[in-house]
Tab-separated table of C-alpha atoms and ligand atoms in Angstrom:
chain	number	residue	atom	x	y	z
B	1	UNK	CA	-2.953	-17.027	4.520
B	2	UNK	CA	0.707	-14.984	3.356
B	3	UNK	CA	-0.964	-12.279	3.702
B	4	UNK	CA	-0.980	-12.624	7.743
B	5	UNK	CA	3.015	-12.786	7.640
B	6	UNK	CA	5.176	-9.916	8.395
B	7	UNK	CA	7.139	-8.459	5.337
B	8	UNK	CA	10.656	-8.614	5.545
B	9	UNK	CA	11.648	-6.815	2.452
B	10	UNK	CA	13.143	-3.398	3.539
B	11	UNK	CA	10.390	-1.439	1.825
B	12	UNK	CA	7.415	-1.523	1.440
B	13	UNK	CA	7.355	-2.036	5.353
B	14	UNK	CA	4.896	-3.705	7.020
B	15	UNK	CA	1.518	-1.108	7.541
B	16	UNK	CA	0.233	-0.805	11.374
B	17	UNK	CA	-3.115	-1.360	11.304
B	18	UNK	CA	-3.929	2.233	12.316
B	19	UNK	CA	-2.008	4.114	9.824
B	20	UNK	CA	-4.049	1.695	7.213
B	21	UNK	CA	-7.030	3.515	8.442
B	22	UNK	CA	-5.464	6.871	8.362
B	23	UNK	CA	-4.792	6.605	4.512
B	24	UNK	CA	-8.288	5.163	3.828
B	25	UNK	CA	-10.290	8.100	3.665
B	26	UNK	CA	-12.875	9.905	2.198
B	27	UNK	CA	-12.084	12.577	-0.542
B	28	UNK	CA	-12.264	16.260	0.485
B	29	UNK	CA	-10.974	19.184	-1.421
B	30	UNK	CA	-7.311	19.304	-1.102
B	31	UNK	CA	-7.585	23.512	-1.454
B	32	UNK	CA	-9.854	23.489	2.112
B	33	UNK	CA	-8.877	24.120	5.423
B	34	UNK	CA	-9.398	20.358	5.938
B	35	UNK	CA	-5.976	19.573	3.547
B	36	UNK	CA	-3.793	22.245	5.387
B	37	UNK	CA	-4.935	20.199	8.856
B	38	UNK	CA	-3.198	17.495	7.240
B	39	UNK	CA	-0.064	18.489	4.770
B	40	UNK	CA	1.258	21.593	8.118
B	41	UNK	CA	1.047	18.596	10.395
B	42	UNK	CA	2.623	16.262	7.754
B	43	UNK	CA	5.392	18.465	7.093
B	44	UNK	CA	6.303	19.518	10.843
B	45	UNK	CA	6.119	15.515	11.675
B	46	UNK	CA	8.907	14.627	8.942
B	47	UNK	CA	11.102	18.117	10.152
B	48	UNK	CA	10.491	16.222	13.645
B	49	UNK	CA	11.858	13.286	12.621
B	50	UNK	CA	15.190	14.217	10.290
B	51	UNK	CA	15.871	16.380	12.808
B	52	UNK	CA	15.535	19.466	10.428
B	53	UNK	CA	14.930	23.009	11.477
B	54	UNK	CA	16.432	24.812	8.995
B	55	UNK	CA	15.789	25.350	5.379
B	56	UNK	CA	11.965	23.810	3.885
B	57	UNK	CA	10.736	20.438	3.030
B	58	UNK	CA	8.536	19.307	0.595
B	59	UNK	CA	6.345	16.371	0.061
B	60	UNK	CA	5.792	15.228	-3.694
B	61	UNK	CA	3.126	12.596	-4.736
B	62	UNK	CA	6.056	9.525	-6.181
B	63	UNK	CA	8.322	7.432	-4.924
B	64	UNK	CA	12.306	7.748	-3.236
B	65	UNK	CA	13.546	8.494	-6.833
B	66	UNK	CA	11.446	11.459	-7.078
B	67	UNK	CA	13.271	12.739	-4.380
B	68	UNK	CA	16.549	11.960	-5.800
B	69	UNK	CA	15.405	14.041	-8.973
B	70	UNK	CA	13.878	16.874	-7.009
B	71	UNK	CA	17.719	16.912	-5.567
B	72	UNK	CA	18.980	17.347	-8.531
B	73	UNK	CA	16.906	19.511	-10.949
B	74	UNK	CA	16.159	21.988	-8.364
B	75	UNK	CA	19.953	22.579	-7.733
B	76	UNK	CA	22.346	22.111	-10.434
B	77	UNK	CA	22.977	23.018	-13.859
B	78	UNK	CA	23.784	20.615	-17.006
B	79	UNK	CA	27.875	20.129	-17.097
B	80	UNK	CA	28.011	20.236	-13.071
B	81	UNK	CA	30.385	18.185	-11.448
B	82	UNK	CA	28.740	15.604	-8.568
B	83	UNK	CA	30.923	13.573	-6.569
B	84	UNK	CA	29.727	10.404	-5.235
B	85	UNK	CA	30.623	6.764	-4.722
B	86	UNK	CA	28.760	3.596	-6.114
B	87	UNK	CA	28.690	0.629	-3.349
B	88	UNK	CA	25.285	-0.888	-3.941
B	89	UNK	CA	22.889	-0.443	-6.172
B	90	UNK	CA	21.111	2.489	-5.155
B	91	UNK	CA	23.735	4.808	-4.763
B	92	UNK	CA	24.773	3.155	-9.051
B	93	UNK	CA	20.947	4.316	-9.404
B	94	UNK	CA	21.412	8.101	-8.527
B	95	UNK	CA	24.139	7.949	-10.415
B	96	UNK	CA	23.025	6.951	-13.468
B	97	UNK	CA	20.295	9.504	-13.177
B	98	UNK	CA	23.087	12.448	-12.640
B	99	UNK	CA	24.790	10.864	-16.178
B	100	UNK	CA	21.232	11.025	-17.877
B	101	UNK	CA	20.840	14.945	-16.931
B	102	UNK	CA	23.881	15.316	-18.605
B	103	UNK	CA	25.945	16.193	-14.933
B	104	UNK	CA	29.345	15.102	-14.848
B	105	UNK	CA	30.086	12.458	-12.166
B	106	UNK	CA	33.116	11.404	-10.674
B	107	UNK	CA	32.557	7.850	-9.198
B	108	UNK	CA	34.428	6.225	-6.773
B	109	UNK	CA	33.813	2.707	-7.051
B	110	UNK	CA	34.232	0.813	-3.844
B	111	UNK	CA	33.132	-3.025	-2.981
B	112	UNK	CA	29.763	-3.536	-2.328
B	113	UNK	CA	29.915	-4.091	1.260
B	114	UNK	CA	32.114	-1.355	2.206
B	115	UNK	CA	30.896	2.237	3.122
B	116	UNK	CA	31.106	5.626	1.533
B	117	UNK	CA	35.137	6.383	1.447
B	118	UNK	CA	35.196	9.701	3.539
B	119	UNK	CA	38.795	10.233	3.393
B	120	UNK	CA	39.094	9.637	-0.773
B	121	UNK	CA	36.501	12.087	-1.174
B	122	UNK	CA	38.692	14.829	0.896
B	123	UNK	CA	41.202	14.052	-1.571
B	124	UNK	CA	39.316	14.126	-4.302
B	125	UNK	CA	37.618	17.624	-3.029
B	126	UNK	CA	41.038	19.312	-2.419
B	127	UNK	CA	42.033	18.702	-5.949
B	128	UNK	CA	39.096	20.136	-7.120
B	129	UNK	CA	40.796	23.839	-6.340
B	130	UNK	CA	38.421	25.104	-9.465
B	131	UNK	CA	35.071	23.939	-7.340
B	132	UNK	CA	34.084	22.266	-10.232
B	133	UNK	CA	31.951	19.635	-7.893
B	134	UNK	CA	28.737	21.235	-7.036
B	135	UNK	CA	27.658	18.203	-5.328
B	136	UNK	CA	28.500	15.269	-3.353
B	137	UNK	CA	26.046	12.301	-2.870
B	138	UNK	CA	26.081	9.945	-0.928
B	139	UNK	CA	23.861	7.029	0.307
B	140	UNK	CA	23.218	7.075	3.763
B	141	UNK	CA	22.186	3.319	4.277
B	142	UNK	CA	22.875	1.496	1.272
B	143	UNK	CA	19.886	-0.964	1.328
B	144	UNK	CA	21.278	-3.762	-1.469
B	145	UNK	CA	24.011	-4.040	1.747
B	146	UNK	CA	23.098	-3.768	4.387
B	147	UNK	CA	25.634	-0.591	4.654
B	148	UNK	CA	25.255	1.797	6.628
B	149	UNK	CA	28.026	4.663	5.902
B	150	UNK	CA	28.962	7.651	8.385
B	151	UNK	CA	27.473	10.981	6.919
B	152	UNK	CA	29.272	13.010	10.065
B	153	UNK	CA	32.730	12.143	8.771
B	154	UNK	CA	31.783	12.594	5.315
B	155	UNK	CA	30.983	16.376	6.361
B	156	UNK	CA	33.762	16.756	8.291
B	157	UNK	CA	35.743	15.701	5.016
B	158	UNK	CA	34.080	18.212	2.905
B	159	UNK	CA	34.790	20.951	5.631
B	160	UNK	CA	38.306	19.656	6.388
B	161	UNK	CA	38.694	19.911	1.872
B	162	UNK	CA	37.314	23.550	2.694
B	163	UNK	CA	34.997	22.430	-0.350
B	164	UNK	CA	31.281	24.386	-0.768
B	165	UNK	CA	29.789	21.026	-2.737
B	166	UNK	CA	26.164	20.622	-1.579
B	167	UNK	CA	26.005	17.539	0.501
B	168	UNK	CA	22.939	15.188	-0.973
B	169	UNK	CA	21.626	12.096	1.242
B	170	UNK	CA	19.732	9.337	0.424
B	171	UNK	CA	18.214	8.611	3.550
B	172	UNK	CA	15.332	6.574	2.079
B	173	UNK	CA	15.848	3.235	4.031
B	174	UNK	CA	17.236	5.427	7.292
B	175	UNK	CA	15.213	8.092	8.240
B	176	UNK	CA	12.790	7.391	10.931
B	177	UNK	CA	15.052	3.752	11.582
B	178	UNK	CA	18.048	5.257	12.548
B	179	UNK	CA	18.882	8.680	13.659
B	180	UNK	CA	19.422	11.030	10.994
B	181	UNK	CA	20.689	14.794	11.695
B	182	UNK	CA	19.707	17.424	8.785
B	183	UNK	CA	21.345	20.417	10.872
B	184	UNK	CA	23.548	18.729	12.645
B	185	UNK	CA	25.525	16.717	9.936
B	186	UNK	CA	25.027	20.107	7.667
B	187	UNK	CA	23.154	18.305	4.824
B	188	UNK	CA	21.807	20.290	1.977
B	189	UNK	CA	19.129	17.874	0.544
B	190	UNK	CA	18.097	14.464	2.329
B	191	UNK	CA	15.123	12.277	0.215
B	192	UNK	CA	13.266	9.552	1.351
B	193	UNK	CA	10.349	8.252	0.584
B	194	UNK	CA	6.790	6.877	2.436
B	195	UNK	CA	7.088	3.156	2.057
B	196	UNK	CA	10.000	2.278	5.013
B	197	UNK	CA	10.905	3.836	8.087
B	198	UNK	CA	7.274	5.934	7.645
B	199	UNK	CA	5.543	2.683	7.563
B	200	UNK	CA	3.208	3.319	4.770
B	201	UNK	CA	2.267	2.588	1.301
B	202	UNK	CA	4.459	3.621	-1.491
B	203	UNK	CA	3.487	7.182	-2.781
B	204	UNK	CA	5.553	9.979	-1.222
B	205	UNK	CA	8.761	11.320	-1.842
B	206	UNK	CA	10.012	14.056	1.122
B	207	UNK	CA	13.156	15.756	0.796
B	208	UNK	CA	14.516	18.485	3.052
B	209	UNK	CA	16.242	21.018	1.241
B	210	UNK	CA	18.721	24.029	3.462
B	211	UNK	CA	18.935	27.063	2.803
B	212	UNK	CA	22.159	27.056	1.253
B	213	UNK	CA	20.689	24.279	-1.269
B	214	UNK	CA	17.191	26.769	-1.659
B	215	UNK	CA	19.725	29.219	-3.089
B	216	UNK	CA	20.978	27.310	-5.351
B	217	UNK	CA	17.650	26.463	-6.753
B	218	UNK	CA	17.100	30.456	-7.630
B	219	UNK	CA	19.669	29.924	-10.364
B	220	UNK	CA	19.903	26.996	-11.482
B	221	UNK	CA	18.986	25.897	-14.968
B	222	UNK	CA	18.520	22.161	-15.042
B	223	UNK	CA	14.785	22.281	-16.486
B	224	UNK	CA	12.090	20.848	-13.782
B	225	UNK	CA	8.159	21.341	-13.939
B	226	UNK	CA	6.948	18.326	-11.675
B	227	UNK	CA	9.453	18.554	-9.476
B	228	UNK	CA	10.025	22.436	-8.696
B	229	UNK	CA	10.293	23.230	-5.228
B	230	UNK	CA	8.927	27.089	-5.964
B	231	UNK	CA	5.830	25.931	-7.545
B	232	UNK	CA	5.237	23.321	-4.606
B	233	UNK	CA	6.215	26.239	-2.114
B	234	UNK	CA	3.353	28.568	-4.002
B	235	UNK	CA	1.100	25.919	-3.452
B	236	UNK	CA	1.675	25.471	0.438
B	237	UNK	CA	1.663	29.256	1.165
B	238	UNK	CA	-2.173	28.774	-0.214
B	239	UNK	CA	-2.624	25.765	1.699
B	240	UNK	CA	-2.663	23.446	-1.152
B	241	UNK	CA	-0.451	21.623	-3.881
B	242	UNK	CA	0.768	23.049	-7.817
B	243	UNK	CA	-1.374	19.895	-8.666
B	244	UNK	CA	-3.128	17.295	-6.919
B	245	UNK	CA	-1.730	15.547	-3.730
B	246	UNK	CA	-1.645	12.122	-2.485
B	247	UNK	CA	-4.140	13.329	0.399
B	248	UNK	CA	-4.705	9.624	2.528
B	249	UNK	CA	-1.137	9.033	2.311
B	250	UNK	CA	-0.235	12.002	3.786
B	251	UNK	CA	-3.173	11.896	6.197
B	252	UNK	CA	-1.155	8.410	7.161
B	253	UNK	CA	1.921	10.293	6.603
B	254	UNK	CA	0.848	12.788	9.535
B	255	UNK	CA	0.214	9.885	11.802
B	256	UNK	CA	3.582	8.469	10.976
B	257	UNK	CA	5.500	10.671	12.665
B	258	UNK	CA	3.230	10.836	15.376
B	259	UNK	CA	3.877	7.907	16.395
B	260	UNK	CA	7.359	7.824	15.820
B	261	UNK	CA	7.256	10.727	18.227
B	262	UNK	CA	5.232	9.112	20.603
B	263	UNK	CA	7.235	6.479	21.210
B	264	UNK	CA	10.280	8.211	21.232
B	265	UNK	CA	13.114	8.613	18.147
B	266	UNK	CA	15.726	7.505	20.670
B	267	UNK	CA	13.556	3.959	21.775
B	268	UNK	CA	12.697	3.851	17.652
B	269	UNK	CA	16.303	3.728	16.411
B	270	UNK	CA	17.308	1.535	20.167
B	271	UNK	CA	14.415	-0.603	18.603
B	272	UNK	CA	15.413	-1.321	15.029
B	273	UNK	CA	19.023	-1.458	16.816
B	274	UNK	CA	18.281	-4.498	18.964
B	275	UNK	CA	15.778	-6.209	16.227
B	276	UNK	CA	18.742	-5.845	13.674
B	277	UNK	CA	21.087	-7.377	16.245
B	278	UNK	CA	19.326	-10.314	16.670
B	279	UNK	CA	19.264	-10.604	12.994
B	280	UNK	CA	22.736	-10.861	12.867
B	281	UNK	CA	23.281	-12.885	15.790
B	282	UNK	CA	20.886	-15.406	13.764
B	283	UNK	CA	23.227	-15.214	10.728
B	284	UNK	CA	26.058	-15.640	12.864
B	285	UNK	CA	24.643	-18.767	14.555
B	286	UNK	CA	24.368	-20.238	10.845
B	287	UNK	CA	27.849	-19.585	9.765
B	288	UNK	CA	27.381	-16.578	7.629
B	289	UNK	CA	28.348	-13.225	7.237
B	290	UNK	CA	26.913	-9.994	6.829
B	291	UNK	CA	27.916	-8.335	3.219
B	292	UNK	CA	28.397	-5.139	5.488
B	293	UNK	CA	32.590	-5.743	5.789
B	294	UNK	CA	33.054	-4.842	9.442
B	295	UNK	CA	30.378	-4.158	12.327
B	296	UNK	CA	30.773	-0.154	12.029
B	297	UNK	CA	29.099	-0.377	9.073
B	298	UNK	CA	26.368	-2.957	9.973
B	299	UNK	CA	22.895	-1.434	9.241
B	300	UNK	CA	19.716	-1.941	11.598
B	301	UNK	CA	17.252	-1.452	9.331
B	302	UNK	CA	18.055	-4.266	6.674
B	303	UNK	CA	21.006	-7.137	7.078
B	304	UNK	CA	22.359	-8.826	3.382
B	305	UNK	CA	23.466	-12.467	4.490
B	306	UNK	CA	26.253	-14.083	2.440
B	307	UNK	CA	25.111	-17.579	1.768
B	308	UNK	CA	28.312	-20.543	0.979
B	309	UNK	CA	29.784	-20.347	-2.584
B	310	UNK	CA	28.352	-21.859	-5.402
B	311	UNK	CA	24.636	-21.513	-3.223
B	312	UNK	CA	22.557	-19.403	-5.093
B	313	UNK	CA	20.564	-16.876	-2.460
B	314	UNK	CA	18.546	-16.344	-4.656
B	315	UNK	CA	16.268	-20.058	-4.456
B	316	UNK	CA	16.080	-18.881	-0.100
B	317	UNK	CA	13.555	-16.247	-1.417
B	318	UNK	CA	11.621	-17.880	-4.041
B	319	UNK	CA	11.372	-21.082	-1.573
B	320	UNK	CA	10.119	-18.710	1.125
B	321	UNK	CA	7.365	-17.142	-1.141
B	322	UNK	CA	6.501	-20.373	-2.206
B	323	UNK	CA	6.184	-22.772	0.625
B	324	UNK	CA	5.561	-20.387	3.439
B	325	UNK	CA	4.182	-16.986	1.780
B	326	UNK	CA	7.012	-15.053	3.370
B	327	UNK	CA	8.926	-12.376	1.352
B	328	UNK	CA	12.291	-11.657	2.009
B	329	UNK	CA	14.811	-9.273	-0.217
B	330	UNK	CA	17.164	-10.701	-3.054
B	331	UNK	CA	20.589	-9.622	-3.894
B	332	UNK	CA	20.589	-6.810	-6.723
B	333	UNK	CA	23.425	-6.154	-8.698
B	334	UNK	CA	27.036	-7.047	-8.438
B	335	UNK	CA	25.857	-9.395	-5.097
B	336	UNK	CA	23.073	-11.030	-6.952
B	337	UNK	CA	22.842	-14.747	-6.034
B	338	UNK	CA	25.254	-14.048	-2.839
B	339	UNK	CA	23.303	-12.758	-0.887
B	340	UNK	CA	19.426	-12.732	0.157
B	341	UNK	CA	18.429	-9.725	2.187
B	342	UNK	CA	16.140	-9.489	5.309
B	343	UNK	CA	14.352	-6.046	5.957
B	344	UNK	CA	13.653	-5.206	9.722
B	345	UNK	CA	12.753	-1.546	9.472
B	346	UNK	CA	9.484	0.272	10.323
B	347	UNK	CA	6.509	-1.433	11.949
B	348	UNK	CA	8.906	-4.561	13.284
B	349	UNK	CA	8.861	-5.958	16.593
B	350	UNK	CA	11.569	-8.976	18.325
B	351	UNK	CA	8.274	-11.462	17.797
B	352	UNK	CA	7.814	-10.342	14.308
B	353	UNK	CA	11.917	-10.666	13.667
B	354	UNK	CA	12.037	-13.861	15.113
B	355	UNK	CA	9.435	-15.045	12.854
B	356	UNK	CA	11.209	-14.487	10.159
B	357	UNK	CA	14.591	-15.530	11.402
B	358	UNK	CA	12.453	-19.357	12.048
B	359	UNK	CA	11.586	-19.383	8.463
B	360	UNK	CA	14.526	-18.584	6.935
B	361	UNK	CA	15.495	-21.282	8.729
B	362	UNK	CA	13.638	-23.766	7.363
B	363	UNK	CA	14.160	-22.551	3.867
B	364	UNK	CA	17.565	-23.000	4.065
B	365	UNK	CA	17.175	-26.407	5.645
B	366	UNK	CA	14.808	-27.379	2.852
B	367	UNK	CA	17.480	-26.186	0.480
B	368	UNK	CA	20.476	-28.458	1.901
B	369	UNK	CA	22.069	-25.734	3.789
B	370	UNK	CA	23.537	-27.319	6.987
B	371	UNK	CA	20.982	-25.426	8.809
B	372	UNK	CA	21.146	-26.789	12.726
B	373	UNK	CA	16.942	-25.705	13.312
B	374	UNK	CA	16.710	-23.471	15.975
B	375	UNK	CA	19.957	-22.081	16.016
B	376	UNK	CA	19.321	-18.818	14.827
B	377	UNK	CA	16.415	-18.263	16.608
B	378	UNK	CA	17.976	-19.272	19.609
B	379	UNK	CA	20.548	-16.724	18.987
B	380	UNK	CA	18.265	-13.999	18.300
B	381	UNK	CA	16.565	-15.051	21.503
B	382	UNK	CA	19.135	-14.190	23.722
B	383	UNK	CA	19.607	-10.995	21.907
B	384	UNK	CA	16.182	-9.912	22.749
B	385	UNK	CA	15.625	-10.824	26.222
B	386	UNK	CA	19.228	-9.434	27.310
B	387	UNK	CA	19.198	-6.525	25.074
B	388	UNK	CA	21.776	-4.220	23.473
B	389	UNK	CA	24.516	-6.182	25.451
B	390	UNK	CA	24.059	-8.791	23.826
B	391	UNK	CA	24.771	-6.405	20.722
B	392	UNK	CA	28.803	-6.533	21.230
B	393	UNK	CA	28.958	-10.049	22.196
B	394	UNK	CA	26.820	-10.829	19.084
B	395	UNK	CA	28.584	-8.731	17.081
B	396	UNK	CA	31.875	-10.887	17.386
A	1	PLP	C1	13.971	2.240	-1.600
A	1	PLP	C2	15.149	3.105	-1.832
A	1	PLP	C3	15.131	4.169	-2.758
A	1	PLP	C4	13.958	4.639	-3.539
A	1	PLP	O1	13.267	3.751	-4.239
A	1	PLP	P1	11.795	4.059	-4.714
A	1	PLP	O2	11.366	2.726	-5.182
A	1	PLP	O3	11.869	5.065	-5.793
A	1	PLP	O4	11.020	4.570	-3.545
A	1	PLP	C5	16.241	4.969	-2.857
A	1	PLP	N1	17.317	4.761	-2.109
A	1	PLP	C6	17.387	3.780	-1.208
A	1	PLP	C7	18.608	3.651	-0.373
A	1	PLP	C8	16.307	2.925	-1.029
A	1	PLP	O5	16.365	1.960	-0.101
């Protein structure tokens, strides 16, 4: 029976039913004609959608933090300097992986809830007049959040700091939800992964790497056998992989993007933008506050409601699973207990939100939250029949 509800984790996403087909398939030889019918396709679909048409992308058989790795080992050297700033806890994850290749970070540590600090790391870049950074990271949508930070300004700061830092984005729980501009916003290395805004199983990390960032991987010396972009380059240029690929996933993978592009990036990320606004119009309608601080930085592809003090968040998503077999995100790190998250990326529709918005609703009115039933969904309601209007006056 919980397995007929919607997900509302933000990843794994739910699976349309005909992308489950596409992955369910039978072996063939992944060094035949057949594969390259699948991984050119799979690979022009995700350019497609990141809006990349520069530099290469590659498709590894692992998850997002594969990605964040490939970023790393392919470009830099031990002792670099990387830049970035920790407001959740996946941007404290790529982090700590930069510490444990021995790079040298300089963290800016903001509150969890606020956005990547363009203007401090302009600062921070113009004092760096030996170019000692060799990278700045930053998380694009920081999903323990609900943050969604502004990757245009933060490349206008590094130009404006005349700095040459590679830019890195994590655009694991953004790409394909919300727009995302490789060329545009100058990024040197964006990594997501299969299992959100591509709608499928976990299995794939894809990262986009420019030119500028290809370079650097010609002389770097961080060590990397898995993860090297030449030998998975050899392998495409013979139609095939430096080991074996995840072939069904990236047979779903192909369809993916096909139907991202079939319905339209612009009506996918108005989509997610509208769902996501009735999700906070709910939370609004039940006295509580997104952890994003202000609306510029409100995501659309997963909201982090603050529940009362002394409530623990925490119980909403156990009681869900429980009593209604409906999964919804708990707070990680520094906003554990505070906040419980729900997910509405990927494969989501306003019928599917509101669903979820109902049960929260009677979790928290099972848990002795002064829950008024109906009010969020009533909110969310007028969000989706009068559409992104209702947005601004929502957003209040
Ligand atoms: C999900 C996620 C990741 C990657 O996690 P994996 O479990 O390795 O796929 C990385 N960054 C962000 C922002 C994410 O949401």
């Amino acid at each position: 029976m919980s397995f007929q509800n919607p997900v509302f984790i933000p990843g794994p996403t739910n699976i349309p039913e005909a992308i489950r087909k596409a992955c369910d398939m039978p072996t063939i030889d992944h060094r035949s004609p057949l594969f390259a019918s699948i991984l050119h396709p799979a690979l022009d679909g995700v350019r497609a959608v990141m809006k990349q048409t520069a530099g290469e992308t590659f498709i590894f058989p692992a998850s997002g933090t594969g990605g964040w790795e490939t970023a790393l080992t392919n470009t830099l050297n031990p002792g670099d300097g990387v830049l970035a700033a920790r407001n959740g806890m996946f941007s404290h994850k790529w982090i700590d992986m930069c510490q444990r290749f021995g790079l040298d970070v300089t963290v800016v540590d903001v509150a969890w809830g606020d956005g990547l600090p363009a203007a401090r790391f302009e600062e921070i870049l113009r004092a760096d007049t030996q170019g000692k950074i060799k990278a700045v990271l930053a998380t694009h949508n920081e999903t323990a959040t609900g943050v969604v930070s502004d990757i245009a300004a933060l490349r206008r700061a590094m130009d404006a700091a005349g700095h040459d830092a590679l830019l890195f984005v994590d655009g694991v729980s953004s790409i394909g939800s919300m727009d995302f501009r490789f060329d545009d916003w100058g990024v040197d290395v964006a990594v997501t992964g299969s299992q959100k805004g591509f709608m499928l199983p976990a299995g794939l990390a894809i990262v986009g790497f420019s030119d500028k960032a290809v370079t650097a991987s010609k002389s770097n010396t961080l060590p990397r056998t898995f993860w090297s972009i030449d030998d998975m380059r050899k392998g495409y240029e013979a139609n095939a992989y430096p080991y074996t690929p995840a072939v069904g996933l990236m047979n779903g993978l192909k369809l993916a993007t096909e139907m991202l592009l079939a319905e339209g990036l612009d009506a996918v990320f108005a989509r997610h933008a509208r769902i996501a606004a009735g999700v906070r119009a709910a939370s609004f309608a039940w006295e509580m506050r997104p952890c994003a601080t202000s609306p510029d930085l409100y995501s659309n592809t997963v909201t982090a409601i603050r529940t009362p003090k002394g409530f623990n968040a925490s119980d909403i998503v156990s009681h869900a699973a429980e009593s209604y077999g409906m999964a919804f995100g708990t707070g990680l790190g520094d906003v554990a207990g505070q906040v419980f998250r729900i997910g509405h990326l990927g494969s989501m529709t306003d019928a599917m939100a509101l669903s979820g918005i109902a049960t929260a609703e009677m979790v928290m009115a099972d848990l002795g939250l002064p829950i008024q039933l109906g009010a969020g969904v009533a909110a969310a309601q007028n969000v989706y029949r009068y559409g992104s209007t209702a947005d601004k006056m929502a957003a209040q």
